[in-house]
Short mmCIF file of C-alpha atoms in Angstrom, two decimals:
data_model
loop_
_atom_site.label_atom_id
_atom_site.label_comp_id
_atom_site.label_asym_id
_atom_site.label_seq_id
_atom_site.Cartn_x
_atom_site.Cartn_y
_atom_site.Cartn_z
CA UNK A 604 129.34 127.60 129.16
CA UNK A 605 130.30 123.91 128.47
CA UNK A 606 127.91 122.17 126.31
CA UNK A 607 127.14 118.31 127.05
CA UNK A 608 129.12 116.27 124.48
CA UNK A 609 126.41 115.27 121.72
CA UNK A 610 126.85 111.29 121.40
CA UNK A 611 127.47 109.73 118.06
CA UNK A 612 124.85 106.88 117.29
CA UNK A 613 125.97 103.54 117.03
CA UNK A 614 126.39 101.59 113.74
CA UNK A 615 123.82 99.40 114.61
CA UNK A 616 121.19 101.52 115.36
CA UNK A 617 121.76 103.50 112.14
CA UNK A 618 121.53 100.05 110.49
CA UNK A 619 118.51 99.18 112.36
CA UNK A 620 116.66 102.13 111.77
CA UNK A 621 117.51 101.85 108.00
CA UNK A 622 116.12 98.35 107.98
CA UNK A 623 113.14 99.59 110.02
CA UNK A 624 112.16 102.32 107.17
CA UNK A 625 112.51 99.74 104.44
CA UNK A 626 110.21 97.47 106.26
CA UNK A 627 107.59 100.53 107.12
CA UNK A 628 107.57 101.61 103.42
CA UNK A 629 107.10 98.13 102.00
CA UNK A 630 110.74 97.73 100.48
CA UNK A 631 110.80 94.70 102.64
CA UNK A 632 107.82 92.78 102.70
CA UNK A 633 106.88 90.16 105.69
CA UNK A 634 108.10 86.77 104.94
CA UNK A 635 110.76 88.05 102.44
CA UNK A 636 114.10 87.05 103.08
CA UNK A 637 117.13 89.44 103.76
CA UNK A 638 120.34 89.34 101.71
CA UNK A 639 122.96 87.33 103.46
CA UNK A 640 124.81 89.24 105.99
CA UNK A 641 127.81 89.48 104.01
CA UNK A 642 125.71 91.15 101.27
CA UNK A 643 124.23 93.34 103.54
CA UNK A 644 127.71 94.18 105.37
CA UNK A 645 129.00 95.03 101.87
CA UNK A 646 125.44 97.22 100.76
CA UNK A 647 125.76 99.24 104.24
CA UNK A 648 129.14 99.82 104.53
CA UNK A 649 129.53 98.24 107.64
CA UNK A 650 131.00 95.66 109.99
CA UNK A 651 129.56 92.28 110.04
CA UNK A 652 129.30 92.46 113.63
CA UNK A 653 127.88 95.46 113.33
CA UNK A 654 124.83 94.00 111.20
CA UNK A 655 124.06 91.34 113.50
CA UNK A 656 124.17 93.52 116.22
CA UNK A 657 121.41 95.31 114.20
CA UNK A 658 119.87 92.12 113.23
CA UNK A 659 119.50 91.09 116.86
CA UNK A 660 117.72 94.40 118.10
CA UNK A 661 115.31 93.44 115.11
CA UNK A 662 114.64 90.13 115.99
CA UNK A 663 114.11 91.15 119.61
CA UNK A 664 111.42 93.71 118.43
CA UNK A 665 109.85 90.86 116.32
CA UNK A 666 110.57 92.60 113.09
CA UNK A 667 112.42 90.02 111.86
CA UNK A 668 112.65 86.22 112.58
CA UNK A 669 116.08 83.72 112.00
CA UNK A 670 116.09 80.60 110.88
CA UNK A 671 118.81 78.27 111.66
CA UNK A 672 120.92 77.82 108.64
CA UNK A 673 118.54 79.26 106.70
CA UNK A 674 118.78 83.34 106.71
CA UNK A 675 116.86 86.06 108.57
CA UNK A 676 113.20 86.94 106.98
CA UNK A 677 110.76 90.04 107.86
CA UNK A 678 108.31 88.70 110.42
CA UNK A 679 105.50 87.48 108.58
CA UNK A 680 103.18 88.47 112.01
CA UNK A 681 103.58 92.45 110.42
CA UNK A 682 100.64 93.76 109.63
CA UNK A 683 98.88 90.20 110.15
CA UNK A 684 95.98 92.16 112.62
CA UNK A 685 93.03 90.60 110.78
CA UNK A 686 93.64 86.89 111.96
CA UNK A 687 91.89 84.01 110.34
CA UNK A 688 89.10 83.19 112.59
CA UNK A 689 87.96 86.62 112.10
CA UNK A 690 88.41 85.57 108.40
CA UNK A 691 85.98 83.05 108.61
CA UNK A 692 83.32 85.18 110.33
CA UNK A 693 83.22 87.86 107.55
CA UNK A 694 83.04 84.80 104.86
CA UNK A 695 80.03 83.37 106.91
CA UNK A 696 78.37 86.32 107.33
CA UNK A 697 77.47 88.33 104.18
CA UNK A 698 76.17 91.16 105.45
CA UNK A 699 79.63 92.01 106.82
CA UNK A 700 80.82 91.92 103.29
CA UNK A 701 78.82 94.54 102.11
CA UNK A 702 80.40 96.39 105.30
CA UNK A 703 84.06 95.27 103.98
CA UNK A 704 83.16 96.84 100.48
CA UNK A 705 81.89 100.17 102.04
CA UNK A 706 85.41 100.26 103.73
CA UNK A 707 87.07 99.16 100.68
CA UNK A 708 85.26 102.08 98.87
CA UNK A 709 87.13 104.93 101.00
CA UNK A 710 89.91 103.01 101.40
CA UNK A 711 90.90 102.44 97.72
CA UNK A 712 89.70 105.38 96.42
CA UNK A 713 92.05 107.71 98.77
CA UNK A 714 95.18 105.06 97.71
CA UNK A 715 94.06 105.29 94.00
CA UNK A 716 94.27 109.19 94.18
CA UNK A 717 98.10 109.12 95.99
CA UNK A 718 99.19 106.43 93.94
CA UNK A 719 98.59 108.91 90.65
CA UNK A 720 99.96 111.68 92.46
CA UNK A 721 103.20 109.90 93.82
CA UNK A 722 103.91 106.81 91.24
CA UNK A 723 107.42 106.03 90.26
CA UNK A 724 108.23 104.71 87.11
CA UNK A 725 109.19 101.87 88.64
CA UNK A 726 105.67 101.66 90.87
CA UNK A 727 104.18 102.04 86.83
CA UNK A 728 105.80 98.77 85.99
CA UNK A 729 104.87 97.10 88.74
CA UNK A 730 101.25 98.02 88.06
CA UNK A 731 101.70 97.12 84.61
CA UNK A 732 102.89 93.40 85.62
CA UNK A 733 99.96 93.05 88.17
CA UNK A 734 97.30 94.36 85.49
CA UNK A 735 99.25 91.79 82.62
CA UNK A 736 99.04 88.80 85.15
CA UNK A 737 95.20 89.82 85.32
CA UNK A 738 94.44 89.91 82.15
CA UNK A 739 96.16 86.61 81.81
CA UNK A 740 93.53 85.08 84.37
CA UNK A 741 90.80 86.56 82.49
CA UNK A 742 91.84 85.38 79.22
CA UNK A 743 92.18 82.21 80.63
CA UNK A 744 88.96 82.14 82.17
CA UNK A 745 90.86 80.96 85.51
CA UNK A 746 88.26 82.33 88.45
CA UNK A 747 90.53 81.32 90.85
CA UNK A 748 93.99 83.03 89.52
CA UNK A 749 91.36 86.13 88.31
CA UNK A 750 90.58 86.99 91.89
CA UNK A 751 94.09 86.32 93.25
CA UNK A 752 95.45 88.87 90.45
CA UNK A 753 92.53 91.18 91.28
CA UNK A 754 93.41 91.42 94.92
CA UNK A 755 97.29 91.87 94.27
CA UNK A 756 96.77 94.34 91.54
CA UNK A 757 94.67 96.37 94.50
CA UNK A 758 97.31 96.39 96.88
CA UNK A 759 99.96 97.39 94.30
CA UNK A 760 97.98 100.37 94.07
CA UNK A 761 97.69 101.00 97.63
CA UNK A 762 101.95 100.45 97.76
CA UNK A 763 102.20 103.29 94.69
CA UNK A 764 100.32 105.26 96.99
CA UNK A 765 103.76 105.60 99.41
CA UNK A 766 101.57 106.16 102.24
CA UNK A 767 103.03 103.33 104.64
CA UNK A 768 99.77 103.30 107.08
CA UNK A 769 97.43 102.68 103.94
CA UNK A 770 99.96 99.85 102.33
CA UNK A 771 100.38 97.47 105.71
CA UNK A 772 96.24 98.40 106.16
CA UNK A 773 95.40 96.39 102.68
CA UNK A 774 98.52 94.40 103.75
CA UNK A 775 96.62 93.10 106.94
CA UNK A 776 93.69 93.19 105.23
CA UNK A 777 94.81 91.22 102.30
CA UNK A 778 93.13 87.54 102.90
CA UNK A 779 89.86 89.61 103.86
CA UNK A 780 90.62 91.36 100.17
CA UNK A 781 91.30 88.28 98.38
CA UNK A 782 88.23 86.63 100.10
CA UNK A 783 85.93 89.58 99.32
CA UNK A 784 86.82 89.83 95.66
CA UNK A 785 86.26 86.35 95.42
CA UNK A 786 82.90 86.12 96.79
CA UNK A 787 81.82 89.19 94.94
CA UNK A 788 82.84 87.96 91.44
CA UNK A 789 81.62 84.51 91.84
CA UNK A 790 77.84 86.32 92.73
CA UNK A 791 78.31 88.80 89.79
CA UNK A 792 80.13 86.84 87.14
CA UNK A 793 76.57 85.16 86.78
CA UNK A 794 75.32 88.04 84.63
CA UNK A 795 76.04 88.24 81.41
CA UNK A 796 78.72 90.73 80.49
CA UNK A 797 79.58 91.87 84.00
CA UNK A 798 83.03 90.00 83.93
CA UNK A 799 84.22 91.90 81.38
CA UNK A 800 82.67 95.29 82.52
CA UNK A 801 84.93 94.70 86.07
CA UNK A 802 87.88 94.03 83.97
CA UNK A 803 87.39 96.75 81.76
CA UNK A 804 86.89 99.18 85.00
CA UNK A 805 90.46 97.44 85.87
CA UNK A 806 92.31 99.02 82.98
CA UNK A 807 90.44 102.29 83.30
CA UNK A 808 92.18 102.58 87.24
CA UNK A 809 95.58 101.16 85.87
CA UNK A 810 95.57 104.23 82.90
CA UNK A 811 94.52 106.51 85.03
CA UNK A 812 97.13 106.32 87.57
CA UNK A 813 100.08 105.48 85.26
CA UNK A 814 98.78 108.99 83.66
CA UNK A 815 99.15 110.44 86.73
CA UNK A 816 95.62 111.87 87.09
CA UNK A 817 94.53 111.60 90.84
CA UNK A 818 91.05 113.18 90.35
CA UNK A 819 90.47 110.51 87.29
CA UNK A 820 91.98 107.58 89.63
CA UNK A 821 89.97 108.13 92.93
CA UNK A 822 86.51 108.27 90.71
CA UNK A 823 87.82 105.18 88.63
CA UNK A 824 88.06 103.27 91.97
CA UNK A 825 84.77 104.70 93.32
CA UNK A 826 82.85 103.77 89.76
CA UNK A 827 84.45 100.52 89.97
CA UNK A 828 83.53 99.39 93.51
CA UNK A 829 79.99 101.23 93.15
CA UNK A 830 79.16 98.99 90.27
CA UNK A 831 80.59 95.69 92.07
CA UNK A 832 78.40 96.73 94.66
CA UNK A 833 75.25 97.46 92.75
CA UNK A 834 75.88 94.21 91.16
CA UNK A 835 76.02 91.94 94.13
CA UNK A 836 72.54 93.72 95.25
CA UNK A 837 70.87 92.97 92.12
CA UNK A 838 72.41 89.59 91.93
CA UNK A 839 70.82 89.13 95.35
CA UNK A 840 67.47 90.12 93.97
CA UNK A 841 67.31 88.14 91.60
CA UNK A 842 68.29 85.19 93.19
CA UNK A 843 65.05 86.15 95.96
CA UNK A 844 62.80 86.33 93.10
CA UNK A 845 64.14 82.83 91.66
CA UNK A 846 63.40 81.02 95.17
CA UNK A 847 59.98 82.86 95.59
CA UNK A 848 59.34 81.59 91.98
CA UNK A 849 60.21 77.78 93.26
CA UNK A 850 57.96 78.07 95.94
CA UNK A 851 55.11 79.42 94.02
CA UNK A 852 55.38 76.64 91.73
CA UNK A 853 56.02 73.59 94.70
CA UNK A 854 59.55 72.72 93.19
#
């Protein structure tokens, strides 16, 4: 009986599959420039024509873009399903902020759990670096820097989860995440000691993940977001009471 000949995959297809895997796992990030062709060809141990063919296929799929004289980049459109107009809608409708906070509660609890379960030494170093940036912004009392560092810290946790769906969902929500954190902290930081409590919660979250304790990490994420939600609700009640008092006094 004659068996059909097994076709060897094209070198360019093998390269393409490896680069796709790197994009999927987050090793190559949206907007990141790829190394020069000569460097990539050396790393993959392939010819430059095979590499160039792989890049062309990735470009046709919309995964990378080439710039004249400027090399190849991972497309910034990857994971950008939450567009700016929707971001503006969320920011102008306060009730949607609660919806996003509830979604974060579910998503980030799972991210923290798997990050603690799967994080590598490199992940731990990345998380500690993100927390150091958060600590520096906290010490400087720089609200803008702190909210951005806060969002990046939560994104790094998703990266450490080694779950591609969690990672790209968080990345697609990054703008919304930053806006949500900004809006939340702008509200709750008005209350004394809240800022320090939230910062301490981030430390607990870091320690439980680096300490590889999945259940405690998930609980730390839930406790953190529950506190934020309750603080926002309490701040809203305070604002309502103040508005009523001002109306009664005729101010």
